[in-house]
Coordinates of C-alpha atoms in Angstrom, one line a residue:
M323 CA 36.5 -42.1 13.8
L324 CA 35.3 -44.7 15.7
P325 CA 37.3 -43.2 19.2
G326 CA 36.8 -40.3 18.5
Y327 CA 32.6 -40.3 18.9
L328 CA 33.2 -42.9 21.9
F329 CA 35.0 -41.2 23.9
H330 CA 32.8 -37.5 22.6
H331 CA 29.3 -40.4 23.2
I332 CA 31.5 -41.2 27.3
K333 CA 31.9 -36.8 27.9
K334 CA 27.9 -36.7 27.2
V335 CA 27.2 -39.2 29.7
A336 CA 29.9 -38.5 32.2
Q337 CA 27.5 -37.3 35.0
D338 CA 26.1 -40.6 35.4
L339 CA 29.0 -41.9 36.6
Q340 CA 28.3 -45.6 37.3
F341 CA 27.0 -45.9 33.7
A342 CA 30.0 -44.2 32.1
L343 CA 32.7 -46.0 33.9
K344 CA 30.9 -49.5 32.5
V345 CA 30.1 -48.6 29.1
F346 CA 34.4 -48.0 29.1
D347 CA 34.8 -51.3 30.8
V348 CA 33.3 -52.7 28.5
L349 CA 34.4 -51.1 24.9
P350 CA 36.4 -53.2 22.6
L351 CA 39.2 -50.6 22.4
Y352 CA 42.0 -49.6 24.3
G353 CA 40.6 -46.8 27.4
I354 CA 42.4 -45.7 29.8
L355 CA 41.7 -42.6 33.0
F356 CA 44.6 -40.7 34.1
D357 CA 44.7 -37.9 36.9
R358 CA 45.9 -34.6 35.9
D359 CA 49.4 -35.8 37.2
G360 CA 49.2 -38.4 34.8
T361 CA 48.8 -41.1 37.7
V362 CA 46.5 -43.9 36.1
I363 CA 43.0 -44.2 38.2
M364 CA 41.5 -47.1 35.8
A365 CA 42.3 -49.0 33.0
N366 CA 39.8 -51.1 30.6
K367 CA 39.3 -54.8 30.6
T368 CA 40.8 -54.5 26.9
F369 CA 43.9 -52.5 28.3
L370 CA 44.8 -54.9 31.0
D371 CA 44.3 -57.9 28.9
T372 CA 46.6 -56.7 26.0
T373 CA 49.1 -55.1 28.5
G374 CA 48.9 -58.2 30.6
L375 CA 48.6 -55.5 34.2
Q376 CA 46.5 -55.9 36.8
K377 CA 44.3 -53.4 37.7
E378 CA 45.6 -53.4 40.9
R379 CA 48.5 -52.5 40.2
I380 CA 48.2 -50.5 37.1
R381 CA 46.2 -48.1 39.7
G382 CA 48.6 -45.3 40.9
M383 CA 51.2 -45.6 38.1
S384 CA 53.5 -42.5 37.4
A385 CA 53.3 -41.5 33.4
G386 CA 56.7 -43.2 33.7
E387 CA 56.6 -46.1 34.8
L388 CA 53.7 -47.2 31.8
E389 CA 55.9 -46.2 29.6
T390 CA 57.0 -49.4 29.6
Y391 CA 53.9 -50.4 27.4
W392 CA 53.0 -46.9 26.0
V393 CA 55.9 -45.5 23.9
D394 CA 56.1 -42.1 24.4
L395 CA 53.3 -41.6 26.5
R396 CA 55.0 -38.5 29.0
K397 CA 55.7 -36.6 25.6
H398 CA 51.3 -37.5 24.1
L399 CA 50.3 -36.0 28.0
A400 CA 52.3 -33.3 27.7
A401 CA 50.2 -32.0 25.0
L402 CA 48.1 -31.8 27.0
E403 CA 49.1 -29.0 28.5
I404 CA 48.7 -26.4 25.4
H405 CA 45.4 -28.1 24.0
D406 CA 42.2 -29.9 24.7
T407 CA 42.0 -32.8 23.3
C408 CA 44.9 -34.5 20.7
T409 CA 45.2 -37.6 18.4
F410 CA 48.6 -39.0 18.3
R411 CA 49.5 -42.6 16.3
G412 CA 52.0 -44.1 19.4
Q413 CA 52.8 -48.2 19.6
L414 CA 51.7 -49.8 22.6
I415 CA 53.4 -52.9 23.7
G416 CA 51.7 -56.2 24.6
E417 CA 51.9 -59.0 27.3
N418 CA 54.4 -61.1 25.2
G419 CA 56.4 -58.2 24.4
D420 CA 54.7 -57.3 20.4
C421 CA 54.6 -53.3 19.5
F422 CA 51.7 -52.9 17.6
P423 CA 50.8 -49.5 15.8
V424 CA 47.1 -47.8 17.2
E425 CA 46.1 -44.0 17.3
H426 CA 45.2 -42.8 20.9
T427 CA 42.4 -40.0 21.6
L428 CA 43.2 -37.8 25.2
A429 CA 41.7 -35.2 26.2
H430 CA 40.4 -33.5 29.5
V431 CA 37.3 -34.5 31.0
V432 CA 35.2 -32.8 33.6
D433 CA 34.0 -35.2 36.4
G434 CA 31.9 -32.7 39.0
K435 CA 34.9 -30.7 40.9
R436 CA 37.3 -33.3 39.4
E437 CA 39.0 -33.0 36.6
V438 CA 40.4 -36.3 35.0
I439 CA 42.2 -36.7 31.7
A440 CA 40.8 -39.4 29.7
S441 CA 42.6 -41.9 26.1
I442 CA 41.0 -43.8 24.2
S443 CA 43.0 -46.2 21.8
H444 CA 42.4 -48.0 18.9
K445 CA 45.0 -50.4 17.4
I446 CA 45.4 -49.8 13.2
E447 CA 46.2 -52.9 11.1
G448 CA 49.5 -53.5 9.0
R449 CA 49.5 -53.3 5.6
T450 CA 50.7 -53.3 2.6
L451 CA 50.8 -50.7 -0.8
T452 CA 48.2 -52.9 -2.9
E453 CA 46.1 -52.3 -5.3
E454 CA 43.2 -51.0 -2.7
R455 CA 45.7 -49.2 -1.3
R456 CA 46.6 -47.2 -3.9
E457 CA 42.5 -47.1 -4.9
A458 CA 42.5 -45.2 -1.0
E459 CA 45.4 -43.2 -2.0
K460 CA 43.2 -42.2 -4.9
E461 CA 40.4 -41.3 -3.0
I462 CA 42.5 -39.2 -0.7
E463 CA 43.4 -37.3 -3.6
K464 CA 40.3 -36.8 -4.7
A465 CA 39.0 -35.6 -1.7
N466 CA 42.0 -32.9 -1.5
Q467 CA 41.5 -32.2 -4.1
R468 CA 37.5 -31.1 -3.3
K469 CA 38.8 -29.9 0.1
R470 CA 40.4 -27.0 -2.0
Q471 CA 37.7 -26.7 -4.1
F472 CA 35.6 -26.0 -1.0
I473 CA 37.4 -23.4 0.4
A474 CA 38.5 -21.4 -2.5
N475 CA 34.3 -20.8 -2.4
I476 CA 33.8 -20.5 1.0
N477 CA 37.0 -18.4 0.4
H478 CA 34.6 -15.8 -2.0
E479 CA 31.3 -16.7 0.4
I480 CA 32.2 -15.7 3.4
R481 CA 34.5 -12.6 2.6
T482 CA 31.7 -10.6 0.6
P483 CA 29.0 -11.3 3.9
M484 CA 31.8 -10.1 5.9
N485 CA 32.5 -6.8 4.4
A486 CA 28.7 -6.1 4.3
I487 CA 28.7 -6.8 8.9
V488 CA 32.5 -5.0 8.7
G489 CA 31.1 -1.9 6.9
Y490 CA 27.5 -1.3 8.6
A491 CA 29.3 -1.7 12.0
E492 CA 32.1 0.4 11.0
M493 CA 29.0 2.8 10.3
L494 CA 27.2 2.1 13.5
A495 CA 30.8 2.9 15.4
E496 CA 30.4 6.8 13.6
S497 CA 26.6 6.7 14.9
S498 CA 25.3 8.1 18.2
L499 CA 25.2 5.1 20.2
G500 CA 25.0 4.8 24.4
E501 CA 28.0 3.4 25.7
Q502 CA 26.3 -0.3 25.8
Q503 CA 25.4 0.2 22.2
Q504 CA 29.0 0.9 21.7
R505 CA 30.4 -1.8 23.2
H506 CA 27.9 -4.4 21.3
V507 CA 29.3 -3.0 18.0
E508 CA 33.1 -3.4 19.0
I509 CA 32.4 -6.4 19.5
I510 CA 31.0 -7.7 16.5
K511 CA 34.0 -5.4 14.7
K512 CA 36.8 -7.6 16.7
N513 CA 35.4 -10.7 16.0
S514 CA 34.9 -9.5 12.2
A515 CA 38.5 -9.2 12.1
H516 CA 39.1 -12.0 14.2
L517 CA 37.0 -14.3 11.3
I518 CA 38.7 -12.5 8.8
S519 CA 41.9 -13.6 10.2
I520 CA 40.6 -17.6 9.9
V521 CA 39.8 -17.5 6.7
N522 CA 42.6 -15.8 5.8
D523 CA 45.0 -18.4 7.5
I524 CA 42.7 -21.6 6.1
V525 CA 43.5 -20.0 2.9
E526 CA 47.6 -19.4 3.3
L527 CA 47.7 -23.0 4.9
S528 CA 45.9 -24.3 1.6
K529 CA 48.2 -22.6 -1.1
L530 CA 51.3 -23.9 0.6
E531 CA 50.0 -27.3 0.4
T532 CA 49.6 -27.2 -3.1
G533 CA 52.9 -25.4 -3.2
K534 CA 50.6 -22.0 -4.6
V535 CA 52.5 -19.8 -2.4
R536 CA 54.0 -16.5 -4.5
L537 CA 56.2 -14.1 -2.8
L538 CA 55.8 -11.0 -4.3
K539 CA 59.0 -8.9 -2.9
S540 CA 58.8 -4.8 -2.8
T541 CA 60.4 -1.6 -1.1
V542 CA 59.0 -1.5 2.3
N543 CA 59.7 1.6 5.0
L544 CA 60.3 -1.1 7.5
R545 CA 59.1 2.1 10.3
V546 CA 56.5 2.5 9.2
A547 CA 55.3 -1.0 8.7
I548 CA 55.8 -1.7 11.9
E549 CA 54.2 1.5 13.0
Q550 CA 51.1 0.6 11.7
L551 CA 51.0 -3.4 13.0
H552 CA 50.9 -1.8 16.8
E553 CA 47.8 0.9 15.9
L554 CA 46.3 -2.3 14.3
F555 CA 46.3 -4.3 17.7
A556 CA 46.7 -1.8 20.3
D557 CA 42.5 -1.1 20.7
Q558 CA 43.3 -5.2 20.8
A559 CA 45.8 -5.1 23.4
K560 CA 43.9 -2.0 25.4
G561 CA 41.9 -3.9 25.7
K562 CA 43.0 -6.6 27.9
H563 CA 44.5 -3.9 29.7
L564 CA 47.8 -5.2 28.9
E565 CA 50.6 -2.8 27.5
F566 CA 51.7 -2.6 24.1
T567 CA 55.4 -1.2 22.5
Y568 CA 57.5 -1.5 19.5
Q569 CA 60.6 -0.7 19.4
V570 CA 63.1 -0.2 16.2
D571 CA 67.0 -0.4 16.0
P572 CA 67.1 4.0 15.5
T573 CA 70.4 1.8 13.4
L574 CA 68.8 -0.4 11.0
P575 CA 68.3 1.2 6.8
E576 CA 64.4 3.0 6.8
H577 CA 63.8 0.7 3.4
Y578 CA 64.5 -2.9 2.9
I579 CA 62.8 -5.2 0.0
L580 CA 60.7 -8.2 1.3
D581 CA 56.9 -9.2 1.0
A582 CA 55.5 -7.2 3.1
N583 CA 52.3 -9.1 3.9
H584 CA 53.4 -12.0 4.4
C585 CA 55.8 -10.2 7.1
R586 CA 52.6 -8.0 7.8
Q587 CA 50.6 -12.3 8.4
I588 CA 54.0 -13.6 10.3
L589 CA 54.1 -10.7 13.2
S590 CA 49.6 -11.1 13.6
N591 CA 49.8 -14.3 13.6
L592 CA 52.4 -13.9 16.7
I593 CA 51.5 -10.3 17.9
S594 CA 48.1 -11.6 18.6
N595 CA 48.8 -14.9 19.9
A596 CA 50.6 -12.7 22.5
I597 CA 47.6 -11.3 23.1
K598 CA 45.3 -14.1 23.6
Y599 CA 47.7 -16.0 26.4
T600 CA 48.7 -12.9 28.3
D601 CA 46.8 -11.7 30.9
A602 CA 49.0 -8.8 32.8
G603 CA 52.0 -7.0 32.1
S604 CA 53.2 -5.8 28.2
I605 CA 53.7 -7.0 25.1
T606 CA 56.7 -5.6 22.9
L607 CA 57.8 -6.0 19.0
S608 CA 60.7 -5.1 18.3
V609 CA 63.1 -5.2 15.8
T610 CA 66.5 -5.3 15.6
G611 CA 69.0 -5.9 12.2
S612 CA 72.7 -6.9 11.2
K613 CA 74.6 -6.5 8.0
K614 CA 75.8 -10.4 7.2
R615 CA 77.4 -9.3 3.0
A616 CA 76.9 -6.7 1.3
A617 CA 73.4 -5.1 0.6
W618 CA 72.1 -7.9 2.5
H619 CA 70.6 -7.6 6.1
E620 CA 69.8 -10.9 8.8
I621 CA 66.7 -8.9 9.9
S622 CA 65.2 -10.3 13.3
F623 CA 61.3 -9.6 15.0
R624 CA 60.9 -11.0 18.5
I625 CA 57.4 -11.1 20.3
T626 CA 57.7 -10.8 24.0
D627 CA 55.0 -11.4 26.8
T628 CA 54.6 -11.5 30.2
G629 CA 52.3 -14.5 30.0
R630 CA 52.2 -17.5 32.1
G631 CA 55.2 -19.5 29.9
M632 CA 55.6 -23.2 28.7
S633 CA 57.9 -25.2 30.4
A634 CA 60.7 -26.9 28.4
Q635 CA 58.3 -29.8 27.8
E636 CA 55.7 -28.0 26.9
Q637 CA 57.7 -25.5 24.4
E638 CA 59.6 -28.8 22.6
T639 CA 56.1 -30.7 22.0
L640 CA 54.8 -26.8 20.1
L641 CA 57.1 -26.6 18.2
E642 CA 57.0 -30.2 17.5
L643 CA 53.1 -30.0 15.9
I644 CA 54.5 -26.0 14.6
A645 CA 56.4 -28.0 12.5
Q646 CA 53.9 -31.4 11.9
Q647 CA 57.7 -33.9 11.2
K648 CA 55.3 -35.9 12.9
E649 CA 52.2 -36.3 9.3
T650 CA 50.1 -38.2 12.8
V651 CA 49.2 -35.7 14.7
T652 CA 45.7 -33.2 14.3
I653 CA 45.4 -29.9 16.9
H654 CA 41.6 -29.8 17.9
D655 CA 42.0 -26.4 19.7
G656 CA 42.8 -24.6 16.5
K657 CA 45.8 -23.0 18.5
C658 CA 48.2 -24.1 16.3
L659 CA 46.5 -22.5 13.1
G660 CA 48.5 -19.6 13.3
L661 CA 51.6 -20.4 14.4
T662 CA 51.8 -23.8 12.0
L663 CA 51.7 -21.0 9.4
S664 CA 54.4 -18.6 10.3
A665 CA 56.5 -21.0 10.5
R666 CA 56.1 -22.3 6.9
L667 CA 56.4 -19.0 5.9
A668 CA 59.2 -18.2 7.3
Q669 CA 60.3 -21.1 5.7
I670 CA 59.8 -20.3 2.4
M671 CA 60.6 -16.8 3.0
G672 CA 64.2 -18.0 3.8
G673 CA 63.6 -17.9 7.5
E674 CA 62.7 -19.2 10.6
V675 CA 60.7 -18.9 14.0
S676 CA 61.7 -19.8 16.8
L677 CA 61.3 -19.0 20.8
E678 CA 62.3 -18.6 24.3
S679 CA 59.7 -19.3 27.4
V680 CA 59.8 -19.5 30.8
R681 CA 57.3 -21.1 32.5
G682 CA 55.1 -18.5 34.4
K683 CA 57.0 -15.7 33.0
G684 CA 56.3 -14.7 29.3
S685 CA 57.7 -16.3 25.9
T686 CA 59.5 -14.6 23.4
F687 CA 58.7 -15.9 19.7
S688 CA 61.1 -14.5 17.0
F689 CA 60.7 -13.8 13.3
T690 CA 64.2 -13.9 11.6
L691 CA 64.7 -13.8 7.6
L692 CA 67.0 -12.0 5.3
A693 CA 66.1 -9.0 3.4
A694 CA 67.7 -6.2 0.8
V695 CA 68.9 -3.3 1.4
T696 CA 67.9 -0.7 -1.0
D697 CA 69.8 2.4 -0.4
E698 CA 67.5 6.3 -0.1
E699 CA 69.1 6.7 -4.4
R700 CA 67.2 3.0 -5.5
V701 CA 64.1 4.3 -3.6
S702 CA 63.3 7.8 -4.5
E703 CA 64.2 5.8 -8.8
K704 CA 61.3 3.2 -7.6
R705 CA 59.3 6.1 -6.2
G706 CA 59.5 7.6 -9.9
E707 CA 58.8 4.5 -11.5
E708 CA 55.2 4.4 -9.9
P709 CA 52.5 5.2 -11.8
Q710 CA 50.6 8.9 -11.7
C711 CA 48.2 9.3 -9.5
P712 CA 44.4 9.5 -12.9
Q713 CA 43.6 12.4 -13.5
V714 CA 40.8 13.8 -11.0
K715 CA 37.0 14.1 -12.1
R716 CA 35.5 17.3 -10.8
K717 CA 31.5 16.9 -11.0
K718 CA 28.3 17.8 -9.1
H719 CA 26.7 14.3 -9.2
P720 CA 29.1 12.0 -9.6
V721 CA 27.5 8.2 -10.4
I722 CA 29.6 4.9 -9.1
L723 CA 28.2 1.4 -9.9
V724 CA 28.7 -1.7 -7.6
V725 CA 28.7 -4.8 -9.8
D726 CA 28.4 -7.3 -7.0
D727 CA 26.1 -10.8 -6.9
M728 CA 25.2 -9.6 -2.8
P729 CA 23.1 -6.5 -2.9
E730 CA 24.4 -6.2 0.2
M731 CA 27.3 -4.5 -1.0
S732 CA 25.7 -2.3 -2.9
H733 CA 23.2 -1.2 -0.6
L734 CA 26.7 -0.8 2.8
V735 CA 27.9 1.7 -0.4
K736 CA 25.0 3.2 -1.1
I737 CA 23.7 4.2 2.4
Y738 CA 27.5 4.8 3.2
F739 CA 27.0 8.1 0.5
T740 CA 23.9 8.6 1.5
G741 CA 23.3 12.7 1.6
T742 CA 26.6 13.8 0.0
A743 CA 26.0 14.3 -3.6
I744 CA 27.6 11.0 -4.9
R745 CA 24.7 8.7 -6.7
V746 CA 25.3 5.1 -6.2
L747 CA 24.5 2.6 -9.1
E748 CA 23.6 -1.1 -8.6
A749 CA 23.9 -4.4 -10.9
T750 CA 23.4 -8.1 -9.5
N751 CA 24.5 -10.0 -12.4
R752 CA 26.3 -9.6 -16.8
E753 CA 23.1 -8.2 -18.1
K754 CA 22.7 -5.1 -15.2
C755 CA 25.9 -4.0 -15.5
L756 CA 26.2 -3.8 -19.3
E757 CA 23.1 -1.4 -19.4
H758 CA 23.7 0.4 -16.1
A759 CA 27.4 1.3 -18.1
F760 CA 25.7 1.9 -21.5
Q761 CA 23.3 3.9 -20.5
Q762 CA 24.3 5.5 -17.3
R763 CA 27.9 6.3 -18.2
P764 CA 28.7 6.0 -14.5
D765 CA 32.0 7.2 -13.5
L766 CA 33.2 4.8 -11.7
I767 CA 32.8 1.1 -11.0
L768 CA 33.5 -1.5 -8.2
M769 CA 33.8 -4.6 -9.6
D770 CA 33.0 -8.1 -8.1
L771 CA 34.6 -11.1 -10.3
N772 CA 32.6 -13.7 -8.9
L773 CA 29.1 -13.3 -10.2
G774 CA 26.9 -16.6 -10.3
G775 CA 27.8 -17.8 -13.2
S776 CA 29.4 -14.5 -14.6
D777 CA 32.4 -13.9 -14.4
G778 CA 34.1 -10.0 -13.6
R779 CA 36.7 -9.6 -16.2
E780 CA 35.1 -11.3 -18.9
I781 CA 32.1 -8.0 -18.0
T782 CA 34.9 -5.5 -18.3
Q783 CA 37.0 -6.5 -21.0
Y784 CA 34.3 -6.3 -22.8
L785 CA 33.3 -2.7 -21.7
R786 CA 37.2 -1.5 -22.9
N787 CA 36.3 -2.7 -26.6
D788 CA 33.7 -1.1 -26.4
P789 CA 34.4 3.4 -27.1
R790 CA 31.2 4.4 -25.3
T791 CA 32.9 2.6 -21.2
Q792 CA 36.5 2.4 -21.7
H793 CA 37.7 5.1 -20.1
I794 CA 35.3 4.5 -17.0
P795 CA 37.6 2.8 -14.2
V796 CA 37.1 0.3 -13.0
I797 CA 38.1 -1.0 -9.9
V798 CA 38.0 -5.3 -8.8
M799 CA 36.0 -6.0 -5.8
T800 CA 37.8 -9.8 -4.9
G801 CA 38.8 -11.5 -1.4
M802 CA 41.9 -13.1 -3.2
M803 CA 45.6 -11.7 -3.1
L804 CA 45.7 -10.9 -7.3
E805 CA 49.2 -9.6 -8.3
N806 CA 49.6 -6.4 -9.9
K807 CA 50.5 -8.2 -14.0
L808 CA 46.6 -9.3 -13.6
I809 CA 44.9 -6.5 -11.8
K810 CA 46.6 -4.4 -14.5
P811 CA 45.8 -3.3 -17.7
L812 CA 41.9 -4.7 -17.2
F813 CA 41.0 -3.0 -13.7
D814 CA 42.2 0.2 -12.9
D815 CA 42.8 -0.5 -8.8
F816 CA 41.9 -3.1 -6.1
L817 CA 39.9 -3.7 -3.1
G818 CA 40.5 -6.4 -1.4
K819 CA 37.5 -8.0 0.6
P820 CA 36.7 -7.6 3.4
F821 CA 37.7 -4.0 2.9
H822 CA 37.7 -1.1 5.6
L823 CA 34.8 2.1 4.9
R824 CA 38.4 4.4 4.7
D825 CA 39.5 1.8 2.2
L826 CA 36.7 2.7 -0.1
R827 CA 36.3 6.7 0.5
R828 CA 40.5 6.1 -0.3
I829 CA 38.8 4.7 -3.8
V830 CA 36.4 7.0 -4.7
D831 CA 38.6 10.2 -3.7
K832 CA 41.3 9.0 -6.3
Y833 CA 39.1 8.6 -8.9
I834 CA 36.4 11.2 -8.5
Q835 CA 36.0 14.5 -7.1
V836 CA 32.9 15.7 -6.6
T837 CA 33.1 19.8 -7.9
P838 CA 35.4 22.6 -5.7
D839 CA 31.0 24.3 -4.2
T840 CA 30.6 20.1 -1.9
V841 CA 33.1 18.1 -0.4
C842 CA 31.9 14.9 0.7
V843 CA 33.4 14.1 4.7
A844 CA 34.3 10.5 5.8
D845 CA 31.0 10.4 7.3
G846 CA 28.8 10.8 4.9
K847 CA 27.5 14.5 5.1
T848 CA 28.1 16.9 3.2
K849 CA 30.6 19.8 3.9
E850 CA 28.6 23.4 1.7
S851 CA 31.2 26.4 0.5
V852 CA 33.4 27.6 2.6
P853 CA 33.0 30.8 4.6
D854 CA 34.3 33.7 2.6
P855 CA 37.9 34.0 2.5
N856 CA 39.1 37.7 2.8
Q857 CA 36.3 37.8 5.8
I858 CA 38.8 35.6 7.3
A859 CA 42.0 37.8 5.9
L860 CA 40.2 40.1 8.9
F861 CA 41.2 38.5 11.8
W862 CA 44.8 35.9 10.3
N863 CA 47.5 36.8 13.4
E864 CA 50.9 34.9 13.5
E865 CA 49.3 32.4 16.2
L866 CA 47.3 31.5 13.5
D867 CA 49.4 31.4 11.2
E868 CA 52.1 29.3 12.4
L869 CA 49.5 26.5 13.8
Y870 CA 48.1 26.8 10.4
R871 CA 51.8 25.7 8.3
E872 CA 52.8 23.4 11.0
A873 CA 49.5 21.4 9.8
E874 CA 50.6 21.8 6.6
M875 CA 53.7 20.9 6.7
S876 CA 53.9 18.2 9.0
G877 CA 50.0 17.1 7.4
S878 CA 49.4 16.2 10.6
L879 CA 45.7 15.6 11.3
D880 CA 46.6 16.0 15.3
V881 CA 47.8 19.5 14.3
A882 CA 44.6 20.1 11.5
S883 CA 42.7 20.0 14.4
E884 CA 44.6 22.0 16.9
L885 CA 45.0 25.1 14.1
G886 CA 40.0 23.9 13.6
E887 CA 39.8 24.4 17.9
M888 CA 41.9 27.6 17.5
M889 CA 40.5 29.1 15.1
Q890 CA 37.0 28.7 16.6
E891 CA 38.6 30.1 20.2
Q892 CA 40.2 33.2 17.4
G893 CA 36.6 33.4 15.9
Q894 CA 34.5 33.9 19.6
Q895 CA 37.0 36.3 20.8
V896 CA 36.3 38.4 17.4
H897 CA 33.0 37.7 17.2
S898 CA 33.7 36.5 13.6
L899 CA 31.4 33.8 12.1
A900 CA 33.7 33.3 9.3
L901 CA 36.7 32.4 11.1
L902 CA 34.4 30.2 13.4
E903 CA 32.8 28.5 10.8
M904 CA 36.4 27.5 8.7
G905 CA 37.7 26.0 12.4
E906 CA 34.8 24.1 12.8
K907 CA 34.7 22.4 9.9
I908 CA 38.9 22.1 9.6
Q909 CA 38.9 20.1 13.1
Q910 CA 35.2 18.1 11.7
A911 CA 37.2 17.0 9.1
A912 CA 41.0 16.4 10.9
L913 CA 38.7 14.1 13.7
H914 CA 36.7 11.8 10.9
L915 CA 39.8 11.4 9.6
D916 CA 39.2 12.9 6.2
I917 CA 42.2 14.3 4.4
Q918 CA 41.1 15.3 1.5
G919 CA 38.6 18.0 3.6
V920 CA 41.4 18.4 5.7
D921 CA 43.5 19.0 2.3
H922 CA 40.7 21.2 0.9
Y923 CA 40.5 23.8 4.1
L924 CA 44.4 24.3 4.0
A925 CA 44.4 25.2 -0.2
V926 CA 41.7 27.7 0.5
L927 CA 43.4 28.8 4.4
E928 CA 47.0 29.1 2.2
T929 CA 45.6 32.0 0.0
I930 CA 45.4 33.8 3.7
A931 CA 48.5 33.2 4.4
R932 CA 50.3 34.2 1.9
K933 CA 48.6 37.3 1.7
E934 CA 49.8 37.7 5.0
R935 CA 53.3 37.5 5.6

């Protein structure tokens, strides 16, 4: 830690060059300055005395020449093409030819308009495995345990407030904001997503260190998964004026058995890096495959960008850092976090991450793995085995109980459903939760696992054992990834923190439905009873009928919106208020991505369309 501290101290006083150079020269450490091309500018007294070099001789030396005294110098300098600061363990060769281990810290330093590379190194004393060292190793293991516990705790502590930030930002985005305010909200959403991604990667790396990563395989529609991944990053790429496209080999089977979550995590990291380091041009995600043996394919995902690219030396250094083959390498700028995680996850899944790049032309990161093919018959069987949707309750004024030790979560849910028929209760501890559950008999409970001294599992088990509450659906809210066997039979469903409001809406619609006279849509407004179908039927025509059937068969919200628009035009022409209002309701529901609302209105139109045929 000492060299890093001194190095940062030097950076702070770099404006006073004379003072900085004096400090640099008298350091009891090995100090040396290079220009941006790796040519030596100067070395301090400790370095010169150790190597036996003279000031006049070392000044102007190339990195290749200095490698006689500094092993692997060029490789260490190449790492600075990728990172601002790096720490390596390496070797220095003294005047008498002795080789001794040192730890180097290298970094870019700006001196006015001039950019230099500074290095400070210190000697590492060789030791044998003594009792003292064994004790030190025990302390290190204890520290690692504390680190893992800290990560587990901070995972929960970050996700809950992040859920509130994401939720309120999404509600703001749906409100009437000015152009500048809308941009501010988008910045909040973008950076929240980035922070969540970093937390996910840190937690996953912690699991990798302890060997706790488990592969959860399921049947996956590959094309749909890639489509969803493209939608996830489309806006981010558009924000940098980049063209982001995807291509899936049409000859590939539709369904595979693989670990969808970890595949998505690997590809998300690779796509995110491609967008981050591409300033202009395009990014392409392509998926190909080849049959390796019966019912097994090797699938290859390639993310190609037109970014800055890397030289062969830079690629070698990057892959070495990612693989972490040398435990002595420390990365300071965080760029390799996602790539390191991706490479390790790929290895666990029996695949690999590889790199092809040309300096100035771009890079291609590839992720390959073996996956089992499923035929349509097997997929249909699996679908048949899936549990049926729960019997949806129909109530005029349903009640949701939110149990979370952070009141912001309850407030978020309450505000989201303001103006609807849904009433939201809140509880921040076990006592309040049980009081509401037994007295109010809510129709749905959203349960956090960590309640500041209470366990959400224990509370849920208590409710399950009581005849008064055992029938109430309980949805677990947590930042931990839980397997189905850990969710059921205790919990009815799962909401991963932080969740989007559309996920909350999906869960509520799945377990609660208000009575037909009111339909709550995603923007929180309440749609009153639909216009008289008989009045609509008077002006129903073939054009409307054709578009209705297309909307019903395709399930497309775009087609539903088009149907609503056409109904409004027809209503204006024939002066039918019923047709006009129904068209507006359908279009608004489609624009707000309210699938339940669209289905409700189309069901009303079904009777009209059937009569007209």
